[in-house]
Amino acid sequence: LARPLLAAQSGSRAGQRKASGRASARGTVPKKVRYSKASKELQLQYETGDYRLAAEYLRVFSPDVSNLAMTGGPPSHAETPVVHGKKGVAVEAIEPVGSYALRLRFSDGHDSGIYSWKLLEELGMDKLRNMRAYVARLKEEGRSRIPAEPKSKEELLRKLAMQQGGGT
C-alpha cells in the first residue's frame, strides 16, 4: 500500500498535506507525493503527468557528488551514471529539504542526494529514455543491475553493515 510521503514524521503537517502544484524557483511542486514500500516506488503527481519512480532508478540517478564525479556533471540524457547492482534497493527514509526538494535514504546506506522537485519531474518525464541509456551503458561495461553476491565472509559482513545504515 502506498502511504503519504512524510507520514512517519510524528504529527508532521507536511507529511499529511497535498502539495499545491505551484511553481517555485526550483521547479513545480507536485500535487501528490507517496512512497509505496510494496512496489519500492516514489509516486509523484505533477501537472505534466503522474510518475512512478522505482527506488533503483532514483538511486542510480542520484544527484550526489559521487554520481556527479562518475559522469562529469549532473545526470542527463547524454551521461548516465555507471552505478550498478542496485536492482533490489529500497527507500528507507524521506526527508523534506526546505520547500524545494527531498533527501532520500536508501537501503544500501546512500543518503547524500538531494532531489529537487524539478529534478524529480524531469526524471519522471525522461524515465524510459534514461533507463534505456543506463541499461545500454551497463551492457557496454559488462555490469549488471543485479547486485553481486559477496565473495568472502568479510565482504558479507561489510554488506550487512551497509544495509543497517553503515555507509554509502
XYZ file of N, CA, C and O in Angstrom:
672
model
N 0.826 -1.198 0.000
C 0.000 0.000 0.000
C 0.862 1.250 0.000
O 1.845 1.314 0.713
N 0.467 2.218 -0.754
C 1.184 3.486 -0.777
C 0.780 4.269 0.455
O -0.327 4.159 0.953
N 1.700 5.041 0.979
C 1.379 5.864 2.135
C 1.851 7.282 1.879
O 2.724 7.500 1.053
N 1.252 8.260 2.587
C 1.705 9.636 2.392
C 3.202 9.732 2.638
O 3.751 9.042 3.493
N 3.835 10.603 1.902
C 5.284 10.736 1.885
C 5.912 10.844 3.263
O 6.813 10.120 3.601
N 5.480 11.749 4.072
C 6.161 12.025 5.323
C 5.344 11.593 6.536
O 5.538 12.080 7.627
N 4.427 10.683 6.362
C 3.538 10.284 7.445
C 4.303 9.736 8.641
O 3.820 9.802 9.756
N 5.480 9.212 8.427
C 6.249 8.644 9.518
C 6.743 9.712 10.490
O 7.078 9.414 11.620
N 6.780 10.944 10.070
C 7.223 12.007 10.956
C 6.088 12.355 11.907
O 4.992 12.662 11.490
N 6.361 12.288 13.186
C 5.323 12.418 14.199
C 4.508 13.690 14.050
O 5.002 14.783 14.271
N 3.268 13.496 13.657
C 2.330 14.606 13.571
C 2.704 15.686 12.579
O 2.148 16.771 12.615
N 3.646 15.428 11.723
C 4.081 16.449 10.777
C 2.951 16.808 9.828
O 2.422 15.966 9.124
N 2.589 18.047 9.828
C 1.548 18.507 8.924
C 2.001 18.353 7.472
O 1.206 18.051 6.602
N 3.294 18.515 7.253
C 3.830 18.372 5.902
C 3.612 16.960 5.378
O 3.389 16.755 4.200
N 3.685 15.959 6.258
C 3.510 14.579 5.851
C 2.094 14.257 5.420
O 1.864 13.333 4.670
N 1.141 15.012 5.886
C -0.256 14.759 5.584
C -0.757 15.601 4.421
O -1.810 15.360 3.886
N -0.004 16.602 4.034
C -0.518 17.575 3.074
C -0.441 17.081 1.645
O 0.345 16.219 1.310
N -1.257 17.675 0.846
C -1.131 17.532 -0.598
C -0.375 18.777 -1.047
O -0.708 19.878 -0.649
N 0.635 18.595 -1.858
C 1.368 19.753 -2.361
C 0.460 20.548 -3.294
O -0.498 20.031 -3.841
N 0.791 21.781 -3.461
C -0.111 22.687 -4.173
C -0.020 22.620 -5.686
O -0.910 23.081 -6.373
N 1.072 22.098 -6.215
C 1.254 22.121 -7.657
C 1.756 23.477 -8.139
O 1.868 23.727 -9.310
N 2.079 24.356 -7.213
C 2.533 25.699 -7.577
C 3.981 25.652 -8.059
O 4.727 24.741 -7.741
N 4.345 26.656 -8.806
C 5.722 26.756 -9.291
C 6.574 27.443 -8.240
O 6.112 28.308 -7.519
N 7.806 26.990 -8.118
C 8.765 27.653 -7.241
C 9.989 27.957 -8.086
O 10.070 27.569 -9.244
N 10.960 28.622 -7.487
C 12.180 28.971 -8.215
C 12.926 27.716 -8.661
O 13.690 27.753 -9.604
N 12.678 26.591 -7.996
C 13.393 25.358 -8.316
C 12.520 24.325 -8.996
O 12.851 23.158 -9.008
N 11.388 24.732 -9.523
C 10.533 23.807 -10.250
C 9.145 23.734 -9.664
O 8.852 24.309 -8.626
N 8.295 23.009 -10.339
C 6.923 22.852 -9.906
C 6.842 21.858 -8.764
O 7.420 20.777 -8.830
N 6.120 22.219 -7.724
C 5.906 21.313 -6.602
C 4.805 20.333 -7.015
O 3.768 20.749 -7.526
N 5.022 19.035 -6.807
C 3.993 18.074 -7.200
C 2.729 18.220 -6.354
O 2.784 18.673 -5.217
N 1.602 17.810 -6.931
C 0.328 17.866 -6.216
C 0.248 16.778 -5.153
O -0.342 16.979 -4.098
N 0.811 15.611 -5.443
C 0.828 14.493 -4.503
C 2.177 13.811 -4.554
O 2.786 13.708 -5.621
N 2.606 13.313 -3.393
C 3.850 12.565 -3.291
C 3.591 11.406 -2.333
O 3.135 11.621 -1.212
N 3.879 10.184 -2.787
C 3.685 8.995 -1.949
C 4.828 8.021 -2.236
O 5.362 8.000 -3.331
N 5.151 7.212 -1.239
C 6.107 6.137 -1.448
C 5.422 4.815 -1.114
O 4.807 4.680 -0.069
N 5.540 3.858 -2.014
C 4.991 2.526 -1.799
C 6.131 1.581 -1.446
O 7.016 1.343 -2.282
N 6.103 1.060 -0.222
C 7.121 0.086 0.179
C 6.978 -1.203 -0.616
O 7.967 -1.841 -0.939
N 5.746 -1.577 -0.910
C 5.496 -2.835 -1.626
C 6.131 -2.825 -3.016
O 6.783 -3.783 -3.418
N 5.926 -1.749 -3.761
C 6.479 -1.680 -5.121
C 7.821 -0.957 -5.172
O 8.444 -0.903 -6.234
N 8.260 -0.411 -4.037
C 9.519 0.343 -3.954
C 9.532 1.485 -4.963
O 10.488 1.675 -5.706
N 8.426 2.256 -4.987
C 8.295 3.356 -5.943
C 7.891 4.650 -5.247
O 7.021 4.648 -4.371
N 8.503 5.731 -5.692
C 8.078 7.071 -5.304
C 7.063 7.497 -6.358
O 7.357 7.479 -7.551
N 5.857 7.833 -5.913
C 4.779 8.203 -6.826
C 4.549 9.705 -6.709
O 4.318 10.224 -5.628
N 4.653 10.384 -7.845
C 4.540 11.839 -7.890
C 3.467 12.245 -8.887
O 3.403 11.691 -9.983
N 2.673 13.229 -8.498
C 1.645 13.738 -9.407
C 1.943 15.209 -9.686
O 1.845 16.053 -8.803
N 2.358 15.481 -10.916
C 2.654 16.834 -11.384
C 1.597 17.236 -12.405
O 0.851 16.392 -12.901
N 1.603 18.494 -12.772
C 0.708 18.947 -13.846
C 1.084 18.283 -15.171
O 0.235 18.067 -16.020
N 2.369 17.938 -15.338
C 2.841 17.315 -16.578
C 2.512 15.831 -16.643
O 2.672 15.214 -17.685
N 2.108 15.237 -15.519
C 1.755 13.821 -15.506
C 2.000 13.183 -14.156
O 2.530 13.805 -13.238
N 1.615 11.928 -14.063
C 1.843 11.120 -12.869
C 3.044 10.224 -13.144
O 3.111 9.583 -14.202
N 3.968 10.162 -12.194
C 5.195 9.407 -12.397
C 5.399 8.432 -11.252
O 5.168 8.758 -10.096
N 5.868 7.234 -11.591
C 6.204 6.197 -10.622
C 7.688 5.908 -10.816
O 8.084 5.326 -11.827
N 8.484 6.343 -9.851
C 9.935 6.221 -9.969
C 10.441 5.157 -9.005
O 10.353 5.311 -7.792
N 10.965 4.080 -9.561
C 11.486 2.977 -8.753
C 12.679 3.444 -7.931
O 13.458 4.308 -8.363
N 12.829 2.854 -6.760
C 13.955 3.201 -5.889
C 15.285 2.980 -6.613
O 16.204 3.792 -6.497
N 15.385 1.898 -7.375
C 16.611 1.643 -8.138
C 16.917 2.810 -9.072
O 18.048 3.292 -9.134
N 15.918 3.266 -9.790
C 16.083 4.380 -10.732
C 16.539 5.637 -10.000
O 17.474 6.323 -10.428
N 15.901 5.940 -8.881
C 16.282 7.129 -8.105
C 17.700 7.003 -7.559
O 18.464 7.962 -7.557
N 18.074 5.804 -7.116
C 19.413 5.588 -6.570
C 20.466 5.750 -7.664
O 21.486 6.387 -7.490
N 20.199 5.171 -8.819
C 21.146 5.225 -9.933
C 21.323 6.656 -10.436
O 22.422 7.064 -10.788
N 20.238 7.429 -10.439
C 20.302 8.799 -10.934
C 20.373 9.818 -9.802
O 19.944 10.961 -9.949
N 20.957 9.413 -8.691
C 21.118 10.319 -7.553
C 21.966 11.517 -7.954
O 22.992 11.366 -8.625
N 21.548 12.723 -7.540
C 22.315 13.925 -7.884
C 23.463 14.191 -6.922
O 23.970 15.295 -6.852
N 23.941 13.196 -6.197
C 25.005 13.431 -5.215
C 26.372 13.539 -5.868
O 26.551 13.244 -7.038
N 27.343 13.932 -5.088
C 28.698 14.199 -5.590
C 29.349 12.968 -6.202
O 29.997 13.064 -7.234
N 29.163 11.781 -5.612
C 29.829 10.596 -6.164
C 29.290 10.257 -7.551
O 30.049 9.864 -8.433
N 27.995 10.415 -7.770
C 27.455 10.192 -9.113
C 27.937 11.272 -10.068
O 28.241 10.998 -11.219
N 28.001 12.517 -9.607
C 28.468 13.608 -10.459
C 29.913 13.375 -10.875
O 30.287 13.650 -12.001
N 30.719 12.849 -9.958
C 32.121 12.588 -10.275
C 32.241 11.522 -11.355
O 33.112 11.597 -12.221
N 31.349 10.537 -11.328
C 31.405 9.463 -12.332
C 30.990 9.957 -13.708
O 31.466 9.469 -14.715
N 30.073 10.915 -13.746
C 29.534 11.335 -15.032
C 30.113 12.658 -15.520
O 29.906 13.031 -16.659
N 30.806 13.399 -14.639
C 31.356 14.685 -15.032
C 30.332 15.803 -14.984
O 30.576 16.899 -15.458
N 29.190 15.560 -14.415
C 28.141 16.571 -14.327
C 26.866 15.954 -13.811
O 26.835 14.781 -13.485
N 25.820 16.753 -13.736
C 24.561 16.211 -13.238
C 24.004 15.156 -14.192
O 24.338 15.158 -15.374
N 23.172 14.234 -13.676
C 22.595 13.229 -14.564
C 21.879 13.884 -15.736
O 21.171 14.867 -15.566
N 22.111 13.380 -16.914
C 21.475 13.920 -18.109
C 21.275 12.791 -19.097
O 21.680 11.662 -18.852
N 20.686 13.106 -20.223
C 20.454 12.081 -21.235
C 21.768 11.606 -21.840
O 21.902 10.441 -22.166
N 22.719 12.492 -21.993
C 23.981 12.141 -22.635
C 24.894 11.348 -21.706
O 25.649 10.511 -22.156
N 24.837 11.640 -20.423
C 25.720 10.991 -19.462
C 24.891 10.264 -18.415
O 24.290 10.888 -17.561
N 24.841 8.946 -18.478
C 24.130 8.191 -17.466
C 25.118 7.648 -16.451
O 26.208 7.210 -16.823
N 24.770 7.686 -15.190
C 25.677 7.166 -14.160
C 25.972 5.685 -14.380
O 25.146 4.967 -14.919
N 27.141 5.246 -13.932
C 27.511 3.853 -14.071
C 27.363 3.097 -12.757
O 27.965 2.065 -12.564
N 26.561 3.614 -11.858
C 26.257 2.902 -10.623
C 25.592 1.592 -11.033
O 24.755 1.578 -11.925
N 25.979 0.496 -10.405
C 25.427 -0.801 -10.808
C 25.042 -1.631 -9.586
O 25.379 -1.283 -8.461
N 24.306 -2.711 -9.822
C 23.944 -3.629 -8.745
C 22.919 -3.081 -7.767
O 22.928 -3.436 -6.603
N 22.014 -2.225 -8.220
C 21.056 -1.580 -7.306
C 19.617 -2.044 -7.517
O 18.688 -1.428 -7.008
N 19.406 -3.147 -8.212
C 18.054 -3.587 -8.538
C 17.153 -3.757 -7.321
O 15.989 -3.404 -7.357
N 17.633 -4.276 -6.225
C 16.784 -4.533 -5.056
C 16.753 -3.425 -4.025
O 16.142 -3.573 -2.968
N 17.391 -2.299 -4.300
C 17.476 -1.231 -3.312
C 16.084 -0.648 -3.026
O 15.208 -0.658 -3.884
N 15.885 -0.175 -1.793
C 14.615 0.444 -1.391
C 14.902 1.793 -0.757
O 16.032 2.070 -0.332
N 13.895 2.643 -0.697
C 14.000 3.909 0.025
C 13.584 3.621 1.459
O 12.501 3.095 1.702
N 14.452 3.940 2.412
C 14.154 3.692 3.825
C 13.641 4.926 4.545
O 12.934 4.803 5.533
N 14.037 6.101 4.077
C 13.586 7.336 4.718
C 13.544 8.457 3.694
O 14.328 8.465 2.743
N 12.614 9.362 3.911
C 12.448 10.519 3.035
C 12.339 11.749 3.922
O 11.516 11.782 4.836
N 13.190 12.731 3.660
C 13.169 13.973 4.436
C 12.960 15.154 3.501
O 13.601 15.229 2.456
N 12.101 16.099 3.894
C 11.981 17.313 3.089
C 13.235 18.168 3.266
O 13.839 18.190 4.332
N 13.634 18.841 2.221
C 14.744 19.793 2.267
C 14.126 21.136 1.898
O 13.848 21.391 0.719
N 13.867 21.951 2.899
C 13.164 23.198 2.661
C 11.837 22.904 1.998
O 11.186 21.907 2.295
N 11.457 23.754 1.071
C 10.212 23.534 0.331
C 10.502 23.172 -1.119
O 9.598 23.169 -1.943
N 11.754 22.843 -1.423
C 12.137 22.647 -2.819
C 12.652 21.266 -3.175
O 12.879 20.967 -4.349
N 12.831 20.367 -2.186
C 13.483 19.101 -2.515
C 13.221 18.034 -1.464
O 12.669 18.309 -0.397
N 13.690 16.823 -1.782
C 13.661 15.685 -0.867
C 15.064 15.099 -0.771
O 15.801 15.072 -1.758
N 15.388 14.596 0.407
C 16.597 13.789 0.593
C 16.109 12.368 0.820
O 15.259 12.132 1.679
N 16.637 11.436 0.035
C 16.239 10.044 0.147
C 17.365 9.237 0.778
O 18.530 9.421 0.428
N 17.004 8.355 1.721
C 17.979 7.432 2.303
C 17.617 6.037 1.808
O 16.498 5.578 1.964
N 18.595 5.382 1.171
C 18.385 4.088 0.540
C 18.876 2.951 1.420
O 19.718 3.144 2.296
N 18.387 1.752 1.141
C 18.740 0.574 1.929
C 20.210 0.184 1.805
O 20.717 -0.560 2.636
N 20.917 0.709 0.807
C 22.350 0.423 0.690
C 23.193 1.437 1.454
O 24.415 1.421 1.379
N 22.530 2.335 2.207
C 23.244 3.319 3.020
C 23.426 4.659 2.341
O 23.798 5.638 2.988
N 23.179 4.749 1.068
C 23.350 6.011 0.346
C 22.300 7.021 0.813
O 21.112 6.704 0.866
N 22.757 8.236 1.157
C 21.798 9.239 1.645
C 22.220 10.673 1.346
O 21.725 11.603 1.961
N 23.108 10.862 0.389
C 23.639 12.210 0.175
C 23.063 12.943 -1.039
O 23.481 14.048 -1.336
N 22.086 12.358 -1.709
C 21.493 13.040 -2.858
C 20.282 13.863 -2.452
O 19.437 13.406 -1.697
N 20.217 15.094 -2.944
C 19.054 15.952 -2.723
C 18.341 16.090 -4.061
O 18.908 16.569 -5.032
N 17.095 15.638 -4.093
C 16.300 15.605 -5.313
C 15.338 16.789 -5.319
O 14.349 16.793 -4.582
N 15.630 17.796 -6.132
C 14.725 18.949 -6.231
C 13.437 18.495 -6.905
O 13.403 17.484 -7.617
N 12.358 19.249 -6.686
C 11.091 18.931 -7.351
C 11.275 18.930 -8.867
O 10.720 18.085 -9.566
N 12.088 19.860 -9.363
C 12.335 19.942 -10.805
C 13.042 18.678 -11.308
O 12.668 18.119 -12.330
N 14.070 18.230 -10.585
C 14.792 17.023 -10.987
C 13.864 15.812 -10.968
O 13.876 15.002 -11.900
N 13.049 15.683 -9.934
C 12.125 14.550 -9.863
C 11.153 14.555 -11.046
O 10.871 13.512 -11.631
N 10.663 15.737 -11.398
C 9.761 15.841 -12.542
C 10.482 15.445 -13.834
O 9.944 14.694 -14.662
N 11.714 15.920 -14.003
C 12.490 15.564 -15.199
C 12.781 14.071 -15.247
O 12.694 13.450 -16.308
N 13.123 13.482 -14.093
C 13.354 12.038 -14.050
C 12.084 11.276 -14.416
O 12.140 10.243 -15.081
N 10.942 11.800 -14.000
C 9.676 11.176 -14.371
C 9.412 11.269 -15.859
O 9.045 10.277 -16.505
N 9.586 12.449 -16.415
C 9.309 12.654 -17.840
C 10.256 11.850 -18.729
O 9.875 11.408 -19.805
N 11.492 11.662 -18.280
C 12.518 11.035 -19.106
C 12.878 9.617 -18.661
O 13.912 9.086 -19.054
N 12.030 8.997 -17.846
C 12.365 7.706 -17.250
C 12.706 6.639 -18.297
O 13.740 5.972 -18.182
N 11.885 6.472 -19.292
C 12.118 5.418 -20.278
C 13.447 5.630 -21.009
O 14.266 4.709 -21.123
N 13.686 6.850 -21.461
C 14.936 7.158 -22.171
C 16.145 6.971 -21.250
O 17.149 6.384 -21.642
N 16.028 7.454 -20.024
C 17.143 7.327 -19.069
C 17.463 5.862 -18.772
O 18.631 5.466 -18.759
N 16.432 5.056 -18.530
C 16.681 3.649 -18.203
C 17.242 2.884 -19.395
O 18.121 2.030 -19.218
N 16.763 3.190 -20.585
C 17.326 2.519 -21.763
C 18.810 2.838 -21.910
O 19.631 1.960 -22.184
N 19.159 4.099 -21.740
C 20.572 4.506 -21.850
C 21.407 3.873 -20.735
O 22.540 3.430 -20.970
N 20.838 3.814 -19.550
C 21.534 3.224 -18.399
C 21.806 1.731 -18.638
O 22.927 1.253 -18.469
N 20.794 0.995 -19.059
C 20.945 -0.441 -19.303
C 21.940 -0.678 -20.438
O 22.778 -1.588 -20.360
N 21.903 0.147 -21.464
C 22.862 0.013 -22.571
C 24.286 0.242 -22.076
O 25.212 -0.488 -22.455
N 24.470 1.243 -21.221
C 25.809 1.529 -20.700
C 26.298 0.403 -19.803
O 27.468 0.021 -19.852
N 25.408 -0.148 -18.983
C 25.794 -1.295 -18.155
C 26.267 -2.446 -19.040
O 27.293 -3.075 -18.761
N 25.524 -2.695 -20.105
C 25.875 -3.783 -21.013
C 27.238 -3.540 -21.650
O 28.067 -4.447 -21.720
N 27.481 -2.300 -22.092
C 28.777 -1.948 -22.691
C 29.925 -2.208 -21.729
O 31.011 -2.606 -22.138
N 29.685 -1.966 -20.445
C 30.740 -2.102 -19.442
C 30.762 -3.466 -18.769
O 31.545 -3.686 -17.845
N 29.873 -4.358 -19.203
C 29.853 -5.699 -18.632
C 29.368 -5.726 -17.189
O 29.773 -6.585 -16.409
N 28.504 -4.791 -16.837
C 27.976 -4.716 -15.476
C 26.502 -5.109 -15.474
O 25.899 -5.286 -16.517
N 25.935 -5.209 -14.273
C 24.556 -5.660 -14.146
C 23.781 -4.810 -13.154
O 24.369 -4.198 -12.255
N 22.467 -4.791 -13.313
C 21.586 -4.133 -12.344
C 21.487 -4.980 -11.080
O 21.189 -4.466 -10.008
N 21.719 -6.275 -11.197
C 21.594 -7.206 -10.074
C 22.849 -7.131 -9.215
O 23.964 -7.197 -9.727
N 22.680 -6.999 -7.885
C 23.850 -6.925 -7.001
C 24.687 -8.199 -7.056
O 24.140 -9.302 -7.153
N 25.977 -8.035 -7.000
C 26.884 -9.188 -6.975
C 26.819 -9.835 -5.598
O 26.623 -9.166 -4.583
N 26.965 -11.138 -5.567
C 26.992 -11.855 -4.294
C 28.352 -11.631 -3.627
O 29.376 -11.577 -4.304
N 28.372 -11.486 -2.293
C 29.651 -11.323 -1.584
C 30.551 -12.535 -1.823
O 30.067 -13.664 -1.911
N 31.854 -12.282 -1.938
C 32.796 -13.349 -2.244
C 33.466 -13.917 -0.996
O 34.047 -14.973 -1.036
N 33.431 -13.183 0.109
C 34.078 -13.658 1.321
C 33.224 -13.315 2.538
O 32.280 -12.523 2.452
N 33.572 -13.891 3.678
C 32.861 -13.611 4.920
C 32.974 -12.125 5.275
O 32.005 -11.495 5.690
N 34.162 -11.542 5.081
C 34.385 -10.126 5.382
C 33.508 -9.239 4.500
O 32.924 -8.265 4.952
N 33.416 -9.592 3.217
C 32.597 -8.820 2.297
C 31.115 -8.928 2.670
O 30.377 -7.947 2.622
N 30.683 -10.113 3.096
C 29.311 -10.312 3.533
C 29.011 -9.465 4.767
O 27.980 -8.795 4.850
N 29.923 -9.449 5.738
C 29.738 -8.637 6.947
C 29.706 -7.148 6.606
O 28.908 -6.395 7.167
N 30.559 -6.721 5.693
C 30.577 -5.327 5.257
C 29.248 -4.964 4.582
O 28.669 -3.910 4.840
N 28.739 -5.869 3.753
C 27.455 -5.635 3.070
C 26.318 -5.541 4.078
O 25.447 -4.666 3.974
N 26.308 -6.402 5.084
C 25.276 -6.358 6.119
C 25.353 -5.059 6.912
O 24.326 -4.447 7.231
N 26.555 -4.604 7.209
C 26.724 -3.334 7.929
C 26.196 -2.176 7.093
O 25.547 -1.257 7.628
N 26.436 -2.211 5.795
C 25.928 -1.163 4.893
C 24.414 -1.141 4.908
O 23.790 -0.090 4.951
N 23.794 -2.324 4.893
C 22.334 -2.399 4.863
C 21.721 -1.907 6.165
O 20.579 -1.501 6.197
N 22.493 -1.931 7.227
C 21.988 -1.473 8.522
C 22.348 0.007 8.763
O 22.290 0.484 9.871
N 22.717 0.701 7.681
C 22.967 2.131 7.770
C 24.392 2.519 8.059
O 24.640 3.608 8.573
N 25.336 1.691 7.671
C 26.713 1.967 7.993
C 27.536 2.637 6.914
O 28.739 2.657 6.992
N 26.967 3.204 5.872
C 27.786 3.879 4.871
C 27.080 4.036 3.551
O 25.960 3.624 3.383
N 27.811 4.664 2.598
C 27.232 4.935 1.273
C 27.715 3.964 0.253
O 28.622 3.236 0.413
